[in-house]
Amino acid sequence: MSLSRCGVSWSRLYATAKRLSTVAGFSANGPNHSLSVRCRRYAASTATSHQSSTRVNMYVAEERGAPFTPEYRVYFKDESGPISPLHDIPLWADRAQRLVNMVVEVPRWTNAKMEISLSEPLNPIKQDVKKGALRFVHNVFPHHGYIWNYGALPQTWENPQHVDPATQARGDNDPIDVIEIGERVAQRGDVYPVKVVGTLALIDEGETDWKLIAVDARDPSAAQLNDVADVERLFPGLLRATVEWFRLYKVPDGKPVNKFAFDGEAKDKEFAYKIIDEVHDFWRSLVNGEVADATNICTSNVSVAGSAARLERARAAALLAAAPPAAPPAPRPPQVDKCYYLSNL
């Protein structure tokens, strides 16, 4: 869709993107992203918002460091400067329509295990590290990388001190995960409203790790996806492939097959929204400093009313300014493209 058909002025977009890039003294010609990339991201988000009555929030993802290195980070900004994607992006995009915001960590078909950093100020996205090595998920035949856009809901937290009565396992100490099944391949750092239709309950190394099943609210199939049963009707085989993916993806590392609560059955949307409300309440307790033994999570934010960890905008800008400049991606390890053939036990 062209911008002119949407009634969007390119000069206006350019001016807005330039203003975003120069918030708190960041140069529009700085080494992080080219201005043209920022304009395209902003334009795409604005154009799609004209196709829906749902407001699409304007967040800018800013890369720092070189992808596929330990220094790589993706920071987030709103129109006033840097923010935390975990604490400052609202959970609800449109509560009346039951749409929640999703932060994309891993685009479909990619392998790098990216995730919101809980321990760092501003909670940027970074690549996970295990045993001193950057993590890439293995290709377990017939899958390649992640088979959906993968990310998390902001302002949620799976409390490790809480034993879920349905799964009899504690939370995994992360924001709740989302698998987004729409047709578009997202970009890392995208933020957009999704419609939740169900959830799976992965038991990952003894912890409850909810996997919400959702679709981009602007996807052509969104109007027909109203509950988990519609996933099988419209995307036959996807739920089965999803369960297989999570069961087997750690096996090439020598770990056992993962298990699911409810025998791998996906629960419906009403069940899923109850879980969302619960983990949102856990997050609120966390950010308000009411949770003991949660010192490994940085709760710094710029917008949460009453939070003791609230930062001045200038301080948030200084944190981002101190990050290394963006750089070209490092080579991926050659074994990332290897395919593993496993029996689906």
CSV table of C-alpha atoms in Angstrom, one decimal:
chain,number,residue,atom,x,y,z
A,1,MET,CA,0.0,0.0,0.0
A,2,SER,CA,1.4,3.4,-1.0
A,3,LEU,CA,1.6,6.1,1.6
A,4,SER,CA,-0.3,8.5,-0.7
A,5,ARG,CA,-3.3,6.1,-0.7
A,6,CYS,CA,-3.3,6.2,3.0
A,7,GLY,CA,-3.3,10.0,3.1
A,8,VAL,CA,0.1,10.0,4.8
A,9,SER,CA,2.6,12.8,4.0
A,10,TRP,CA,6.1,11.5,3.4
A,11,SER,CA,7.5,14.9,4.5
A,12,ARG,CA,5.5,14.7,7.7
A,13,LEU,CA,6.8,11.2,8.3
A,14,TYR,CA,10.4,12.3,7.7
A,15,ALA,CA,10.0,15.2,10.1
A,16,THR,CA,8.5,13.0,12.8
A,17,ALA,CA,11.1,10.3,12.4
A,18,LYS,CA,13.8,13.0,12.5
A,19,ARG,CA,12.3,14.4,15.7
A,20,LEU,CA,12.2,10.9,17.2
A,21,SER,CA,15.8,10.3,16.3
A,22,THR,CA,17.0,13.6,17.8
A,23,VAL,CA,15.2,13.3,21.2
A,24,ALA,CA,17.6,13.9,24.0
A,25,GLY,CA,20.4,14.9,21.6
A,26,PHE,CA,20.6,11.8,19.4
A,27,SER,CA,21.8,12.8,15.9
A,28,ALA,CA,19.6,11.9,12.9
A,29,ASN,CA,22.8,10.9,11.2
A,30,GLY,CA,24.2,9.0,14.1
A,31,PRO,CA,25.7,5.5,13.9
A,32,ASN,CA,22.7,3.6,15.3
A,33,HIS,CA,20.2,3.4,12.5
A,34,SER,CA,20.0,5.2,9.2
A,35,LEU,CA,17.2,7.8,9.2
A,36,SER,CA,15.6,6.1,6.2
A,37,VAL,CA,15.2,2.8,8.1
A,38,ARG,CA,13.5,4.7,11.0
A,39,CYS,CA,11.2,6.5,8.5
A,40,ARG,CA,10.2,3.2,6.8
A,41,ARG,CA,9.4,1.6,10.1
A,42,TYR,CA,7.3,4.6,11.2
A,43,ALA,CA,5.6,4.8,7.8
A,44,ALA,CA,4.7,1.1,7.8
A,45,SER,CA,3.2,1.4,11.3
A,46,THR,CA,1.3,4.5,10.4
A,47,ALA,CA,0.0,3.1,7.1
A,48,THR,CA,-1.3,-0.1,8.7
A,49,SER,CA,-3.0,2.0,11.4
A,50,HIS,CA,-5.3,3.5,8.7
A,51,GLN,CA,-6.6,0.1,7.9
A,52,SER,CA,-8.0,-0.5,11.4
A,53,SER,CA,-9.9,1.4,14.1
A,54,THR,CA,-7.4,0.1,16.6
A,55,ARG,CA,-4.7,2.7,17.4
A,56,VAL,CA,-1.2,1.5,16.7
A,57,ASN,CA,1.3,2.9,19.2
A,58,MET,CA,4.3,4.6,17.7
A,59,TYR,CA,7.5,3.0,19.2
A,60,VAL,CA,10.9,3.1,17.6
A,61,ALA,CA,13.3,0.3,17.9
A,62,GLU,CA,17.0,1.4,18.0
A,63,GLU,CA,19.7,-1.2,17.5
A,64,ARG,CA,23.1,-0.8,19.2
A,65,GLY,CA,26.2,-2.9,18.9
A,66,ALA,CA,26.6,-5.6,16.2
A,67,PRO,CA,23.9,-8.3,15.8
A,68,PHE,CA,25.2,-11.8,16.8
A,69,THR,CA,27.6,-10.4,19.3
A,70,PRO,CA,27.3,-10.1,23.1
A,71,GLU,CA,27.1,-6.3,22.9
A,72,TYR,CA,24.1,-6.2,20.6
A,73,ARG,CA,21.0,-4.5,22.1
A,74,VAL,CA,17.6,-3.3,20.8
A,75,TYR,CA,16.4,-0.2,22.7
A,76,PHE,CA,13.0,1.3,22.5
A,77,LYS,CA,11.8,4.9,22.3
A,78,ASP,CA,8.5,6.7,22.3
A,79,GLU,CA,8.0,10.2,21.1
A,80,SER,CA,9.7,11.6,24.2
A,81,GLY,CA,12.7,9.4,24.3
A,82,PRO,CA,14.0,6.0,25.6
A,83,ILE,CA,11.6,3.7,27.5
A,84,SER,CA,11.6,0.2,28.9
A,85,PRO,CA,9.6,-2.2,26.7
A,86,LEU,CA,8.8,-4.3,29.8
A,87,HIS,CA,7.5,-1.5,32.0
A,88,ASP,CA,6.6,1.5,29.9
A,89,ILE,CA,4.6,0.0,27.0
A,90,PRO,CA,1.1,-0.7,28.2
A,91,LEU,CA,-0.2,-4.2,28.3
A,92,TRP,CA,-3.6,-3.2,26.8
A,93,ALA,CA,-3.7,-1.8,23.3
A,94,ASP,CA,-7.5,-1.6,23.4
A,95,ARG,CA,-9.1,-3.2,26.5
A,96,ALA,CA,-12.6,-2.8,25.2
A,97,GLN,CA,-11.6,-5.0,22.2
A,98,ARG,CA,-9.4,-7.2,24.4
A,99,LEU,CA,-6.3,-6.4,22.3
A,100,VAL,CA,-2.9,-6.5,24.0
A,101,ASN,CA,0.4,-5.1,22.9
A,102,MET,CA,3.1,-7.6,21.8
A,103,VAL,CA,6.8,-6.9,21.7
A,104,VAL,CA,8.5,-9.0,19.0
A,105,GLU,CA,11.8,-10.5,20.1
A,106,VAL,CA,12.3,-13.1,17.4
A,107,PRO,CA,10.9,-12.8,13.9
A,108,ARG,CA,9.5,-16.0,12.2
A,109,TRP,CA,12.1,-18.2,10.4
A,110,THR,CA,15.1,-16.8,12.4
A,111,ASN,CA,17.2,-18.7,14.9
A,112,ALA,CA,18.9,-16.2,17.2
A,113,LYS,CA,17.4,-16.5,20.7
A,114,MET,CA,16.6,-12.9,21.5
A,115,GLU,CA,14.8,-11.8,24.6
A,116,ILE,CA,14.0,-8.8,26.8
A,117,SER,CA,16.8,-8.3,29.3
A,118,LEU,CA,15.3,-8.3,32.7
A,119,SER,CA,18.5,-7.3,34.6
A,120,GLU,CA,19.6,-4.2,32.5
A,121,PRO,CA,18.3,-0.6,32.8
A,122,LEU,CA,15.7,0.1,30.1
A,123,ASN,CA,15.3,-3.7,29.5
A,124,PRO,CA,16.6,-3.8,25.9
A,125,ILE,CA,16.3,-6.9,23.8
A,126,LYS,CA,19.6,-8.9,23.7
A,127,GLN,CA,20.7,-12.3,22.5
A,128,ASP,CA,20.6,-15.0,25.2
A,129,VAL,CA,23.9,-16.5,26.3
A,130,LYS,CA,24.3,-20.0,27.8
A,131,LYS,CA,27.7,-21.4,28.9
A,132,GLY,CA,29.4,-18.4,27.4
A,133,ALA,CA,28.0,-18.8,23.9
A,134,LEU,CA,25.3,-16.9,22.1
A,135,ARG,CA,22.1,-19.0,21.8
A,136,PHE,CA,20.6,-20.0,18.5
A,137,VAL,CA,17.7,-22.5,18.4
A,138,HIS,CA,18.3,-25.6,16.3
A,139,ASN,CA,16.5,-26.5,13.2
A,140,VAL,CA,14.6,-29.7,14.0
A,141,PHE,CA,13.2,-31.1,10.8
A,142,PRO,CA,10.9,-30.0,9.2
A,143,HIS,CA,11.1,-26.7,11.1
A,144,HIS,CA,13.5,-23.9,10.4
A,145,GLY,CA,14.1,-21.5,13.3
A,146,TYR,CA,11.0,-20.1,15.0
A,147,ILE,CA,7.8,-21.0,13.1
A,148,TRP,CA,5.9,-17.9,14.2
A,149,ASN,CA,6.7,-14.4,15.3
A,150,TYR,CA,7.8,-14.8,18.9
A,151,GLY,CA,7.8,-12.3,21.7
A,152,ALA,CA,6.3,-11.2,25.0
A,153,LEU,CA,3.5,-9.1,26.5
A,154,PRO,CA,4.8,-5.9,28.3
A,155,GLN,CA,3.8,-5.3,31.9
A,156,THR,CA,3.6,-9.1,32.7
A,157,TRP,CA,5.7,-11.3,34.8
A,158,GLU,CA,5.5,-15.0,35.6
A,159,ASN,CA,6.2,-15.0,39.3
A,160,PRO,CA,8.7,-17.8,40.3
A,161,GLN,CA,7.3,-17.7,43.8
A,162,HIS,CA,3.9,-18.6,42.6
A,163,VAL,CA,2.9,-22.3,42.1
A,164,ASP,CA,0.2,-22.4,39.4
A,165,PRO,CA,-2.7,-24.6,40.6
A,166,ALA,CA,-3.4,-25.8,37.1
A,167,THR,CA,0.2,-26.8,36.3
A,168,GLN,CA,1.6,-27.4,39.8
A,169,ALA,CA,4.8,-25.6,38.7
A,170,ARG,CA,6.3,-22.3,39.5
A,171,GLY,CA,6.5,-19.4,37.1
A,172,ASP,CA,9.6,-19.0,34.9
A,173,ASN,CA,10.6,-15.4,36.0
A,174,ASP,CA,10.0,-13.9,32.6
A,175,PRO,CA,7.3,-11.8,30.9
A,176,ILE,CA,4.6,-14.0,29.4
A,177,ASP,CA,5.5,-15.4,25.9
A,178,VAL,CA,3.4,-14.9,22.8
A,179,ILE,CA,3.4,-16.9,19.5
A,180,GLU,CA,1.9,-14.7,16.8
A,181,ILE,CA,0.6,-16.7,13.8
A,182,GLY,CA,-0.4,-14.0,11.3
A,183,GLU,CA,0.9,-13.9,7.8
A,184,ARG,CA,3.4,-11.1,8.1
A,185,VAL,CA,7.0,-11.8,9.1
A,186,ALA,CA,7.6,-9.2,11.8
A,187,GLN,CA,10.9,-7.3,12.6
A,188,ARG,CA,12.7,-7.6,15.8
A,189,GLY,CA,11.5,-4.7,18.0
A,190,ASP,CA,8.1,-4.4,16.4
A,191,VAL,CA,5.3,-3.5,18.8
A,192,TYR,CA,1.7,-4.1,17.7
A,193,PRO,CA,-1.7,-5.1,19.0
A,194,VAL,CA,-2.6,-8.8,19.0
A,195,LYS,CA,-5.8,-10.8,19.6
A,196,VAL,CA,-5.2,-13.7,22.0
A,197,VAL,CA,-7.2,-16.9,21.1
A,198,GLY,CA,-5.7,-19.4,23.5
A,199,THR,CA,-2.7,-20.7,25.4
A,200,LEU,CA,-0.4,-23.7,25.8
A,201,ALA,CA,1.2,-24.5,29.1
A,202,LEU,CA,4.8,-25.6,28.5
A,203,ILE,CA,6.6,-27.1,31.5
A,204,ASP,CA,10.2,-26.1,30.7
A,205,GLU,CA,12.7,-27.6,33.1
A,206,GLY,CA,10.1,-27.8,35.8
A,207,GLU,CA,8.8,-24.2,35.4
A,208,THR,CA,5.4,-23.0,34.0
A,209,ASP,CA,6.1,-21.2,30.7
A,210,TRP,CA,2.8,-20.1,29.2
A,211,LYS,CA,2.7,-19.7,25.5
A,212,LEU,CA,-0.1,-17.4,24.4
A,213,ILE,CA,-1.5,-18.0,20.9
A,214,ALA,CA,-2.3,-14.8,19.2
A,215,VAL,CA,-2.7,-13.0,15.8
A,216,ASP,CA,-1.9,-9.5,14.7
A,217,ALA,CA,-5.1,-7.5,15.1
A,218,ARG,CA,-4.5,-6.2,11.6
A,219,ASP,CA,-4.0,-9.6,9.9
A,220,PRO,CA,-6.5,-10.6,7.3
A,221,SER,CA,-7.5,-13.7,9.3
A,222,ALA,CA,-8.0,-11.8,12.6
A,223,ALA,CA,-11.7,-11.4,12.2
A,224,GLN,CA,-12.2,-15.1,11.8
A,225,LEU,CA,-9.9,-16.1,14.7
A,226,ASN,CA,-12.1,-15.8,17.8
A,227,ASP,CA,-11.0,-18.8,19.8
A,228,VAL,CA,-8.4,-21.6,19.8
A,229,ALA,CA,-10.7,-24.0,17.8
A,230,ASP,CA,-10.5,-21.5,14.9
A,231,VAL,CA,-6.7,-22.0,14.7
A,232,GLU,CA,-7.1,-25.6,13.6
A,233,ARG,CA,-9.8,-24.7,11.2
A,234,LEU,CA,-7.9,-21.9,9.5
A,235,PHE,CA,-4.3,-23.1,10.0
A,236,PRO,CA,-4.6,-26.9,10.1
A,237,GLY,CA,-1.6,-28.6,11.6
A,238,LEU,CA,-0.1,-25.5,13.2
A,239,LEU,CA,-1.0,-26.3,16.8
A,240,ARG,CA,0.3,-29.8,16.4
A,241,ALA,CA,3.5,-28.4,14.9
A,242,THR,CA,3.8,-25.9,17.7
A,243,VAL,CA,3.6,-28.6,20.4
A,244,GLU,CA,6.2,-30.6,18.5
A,245,TRP,CA,8.5,-27.6,18.1
A,246,PHE,CA,8.5,-26.9,21.9
A,247,ARG,CA,8.9,-30.6,22.8
A,248,LEU,CA,11.9,-31.1,20.7
A,249,TYR,CA,13.8,-27.9,20.3
A,250,LYS,CA,16.2,-28.5,23.2
A,251,VAL,CA,16.9,-32.2,22.4
A,252,PRO,CA,19.9,-31.4,20.1
A,253,ASP,CA,21.6,-29.8,23.2
A,254,GLY,CA,21.3,-33.1,25.0
A,255,LYS,CA,18.3,-32.1,27.1
A,256,PRO,CA,15.2,-34.2,27.6
A,257,VAL,CA,11.9,-33.7,25.6
A,258,ASN,CA,9.9,-30.9,27.1
A,259,LYS,CA,6.5,-31.6,28.6
A,260,PHE,CA,3.2,-29.8,28.6
A,261,ALA,CA,0.4,-29.5,31.1
A,262,PHE,CA,-3.0,-30.6,30.0
A,263,ASP,CA,-1.3,-33.2,27.7
A,264,GLY,CA,-0.4,-30.5,25.2
A,265,GLU,CA,-4.0,-29.3,24.8
A,266,ALA,CA,-4.4,-25.6,24.0
A,267,LYS,CA,-6.7,-23.9,26.4
A,268,ASP,CA,-9.3,-21.4,25.1
A,269,LYS,CA,-9.2,-17.6,25.0
A,270,GLU,CA,-11.1,-17.1,28.3
A,271,PHE,CA,-8.5,-19.2,30.1
A,272,ALA,CA,-5.7,-17.3,28.4
A,273,TYR,CA,-7.1,-13.9,29.4
A,274,LYS,CA,-7.3,-15.0,33.0
A,275,ILE,CA,-3.6,-15.9,32.9
A,276,ILE,CA,-2.9,-12.5,31.3
A,277,ASP,CA,-4.7,-10.7,34.2
A,278,GLU,CA,-2.8,-12.8,36.7
A,279,VAL,CA,0.7,-12.1,35.3
A,280,HIS,CA,-0.2,-8.5,34.9
A,281,ASP,CA,-1.0,-8.3,38.6
A,282,PHE,CA,2.3,-10.1,39.4
A,283,TRP,CA,4.2,-7.4,37.3
A,284,ARG,CA,2.4,-4.6,39.2
A,285,SER,CA,3.6,-6.1,42.5
A,286,LEU,CA,7.1,-6.4,41.0
A,287,VAL,CA,7.4,-2.8,39.7
A,288,ASN,CA,5.9,-1.4,42.9
A,289,GLY,CA,8.7,-3.1,44.9
A,290,GLU,CA,6.4,-5.5,46.8
A,291,VAL,CA,8.1,-8.7,45.8
A,292,ALA,CA,11.0,-10.0,47.9
A,293,ASP,CA,14.0,-11.7,46.3
A,294,ALA,CA,13.5,-10.0,42.9
A,295,THR,CA,16.7,-8.0,43.0
A,296,ASN,CA,17.9,-9.5,39.7
A,297,ILE,CA,15.1,-7.6,37.8
A,298,CYS,CA,15.6,-4.0,36.9
A,299,THR,CA,12.3,-2.1,37.4
A,300,SER,CA,13.6,1.2,36.1
A,301,ASN,CA,10.9,3.0,34.1
A,302,VAL,CA,9.9,6.5,32.9
A,303,SER,CA,6.1,6.3,33.3
A,304,VAL,CA,4.7,4.0,36.0
A,305,ALA,CA,3.0,6.1,38.5
A,306,GLY,CA,4.1,5.6,42.1
A,307,SER,CA,7.1,3.4,41.2
A,308,ALA,CA,10.1,4.0,43.3
A,309,ALA,CA,12.4,3.1,40.3
A,310,ARG,CA,11.0,5.7,38.0
A,311,LEU,CA,13.7,7.6,36.1
A,312,GLU,CA,13.8,11.1,34.8
A,313,ARG,CA,13.7,11.2,31.0
A,314,ALA,CA,17.2,12.7,30.9
A,315,ARG,CA,18.6,9.8,32.8
A,316,ALA,CA,17.0,7.3,30.4
A,317,ALA,CA,18.5,9.2,27.5
A,318,ALA,CA,21.9,9.1,29.1
A,319,LEU,CA,21.7,5.4,29.5
A,320,LEU,CA,20.9,4.9,25.8
A,321,ALA,CA,23.6,7.4,24.8
A,322,ALA,CA,26.2,5.3,26.6
A,323,ALA,CA,25.4,2.2,24.6
A,324,PRO,CA,27.9,1.3,21.8
A,325,PRO,CA,27.0,2.4,18.2
A,326,ALA,CA,25.3,0.1,15.8
A,327,ALA,CA,27.6,-2.0,13.6
A,328,PRO,CA,27.1,-4.5,10.8
A,329,PRO,CA,26.1,-8.1,11.9
A,330,ALA,CA,28.9,-10.5,12.9
A,331,PRO,CA,29.0,-13.8,10.9
A,332,ARG,CA,26.6,-16.4,12.3
A,333,PRO,CA,28.2,-19.7,13.4
A,334,PRO,CA,28.0,-22.1,10.5
A,335,GLN,CA,26.3,-24.8,12.6
A,336,VAL,CA,23.2,-22.5,12.9
A,337,ASP,CA,22.0,-23.9,9.5
A,338,LYS,CA,22.4,-27.5,10.4
A,339,CYS,CA,19.2,-29.6,10.5
A,340,TYR,CA,18.5,-32.2,13.1
A,341,TYR,CA,16.3,-35.2,12.4
A,342,LEU,CA,14.6,-36.5,15.5
A,343,SER,CA,11.9,-38.9,16.2
A,344,ASN,CA,8.8,-37.1,17.7
A,345,LEU,CA,8.7,-39.3,20.8
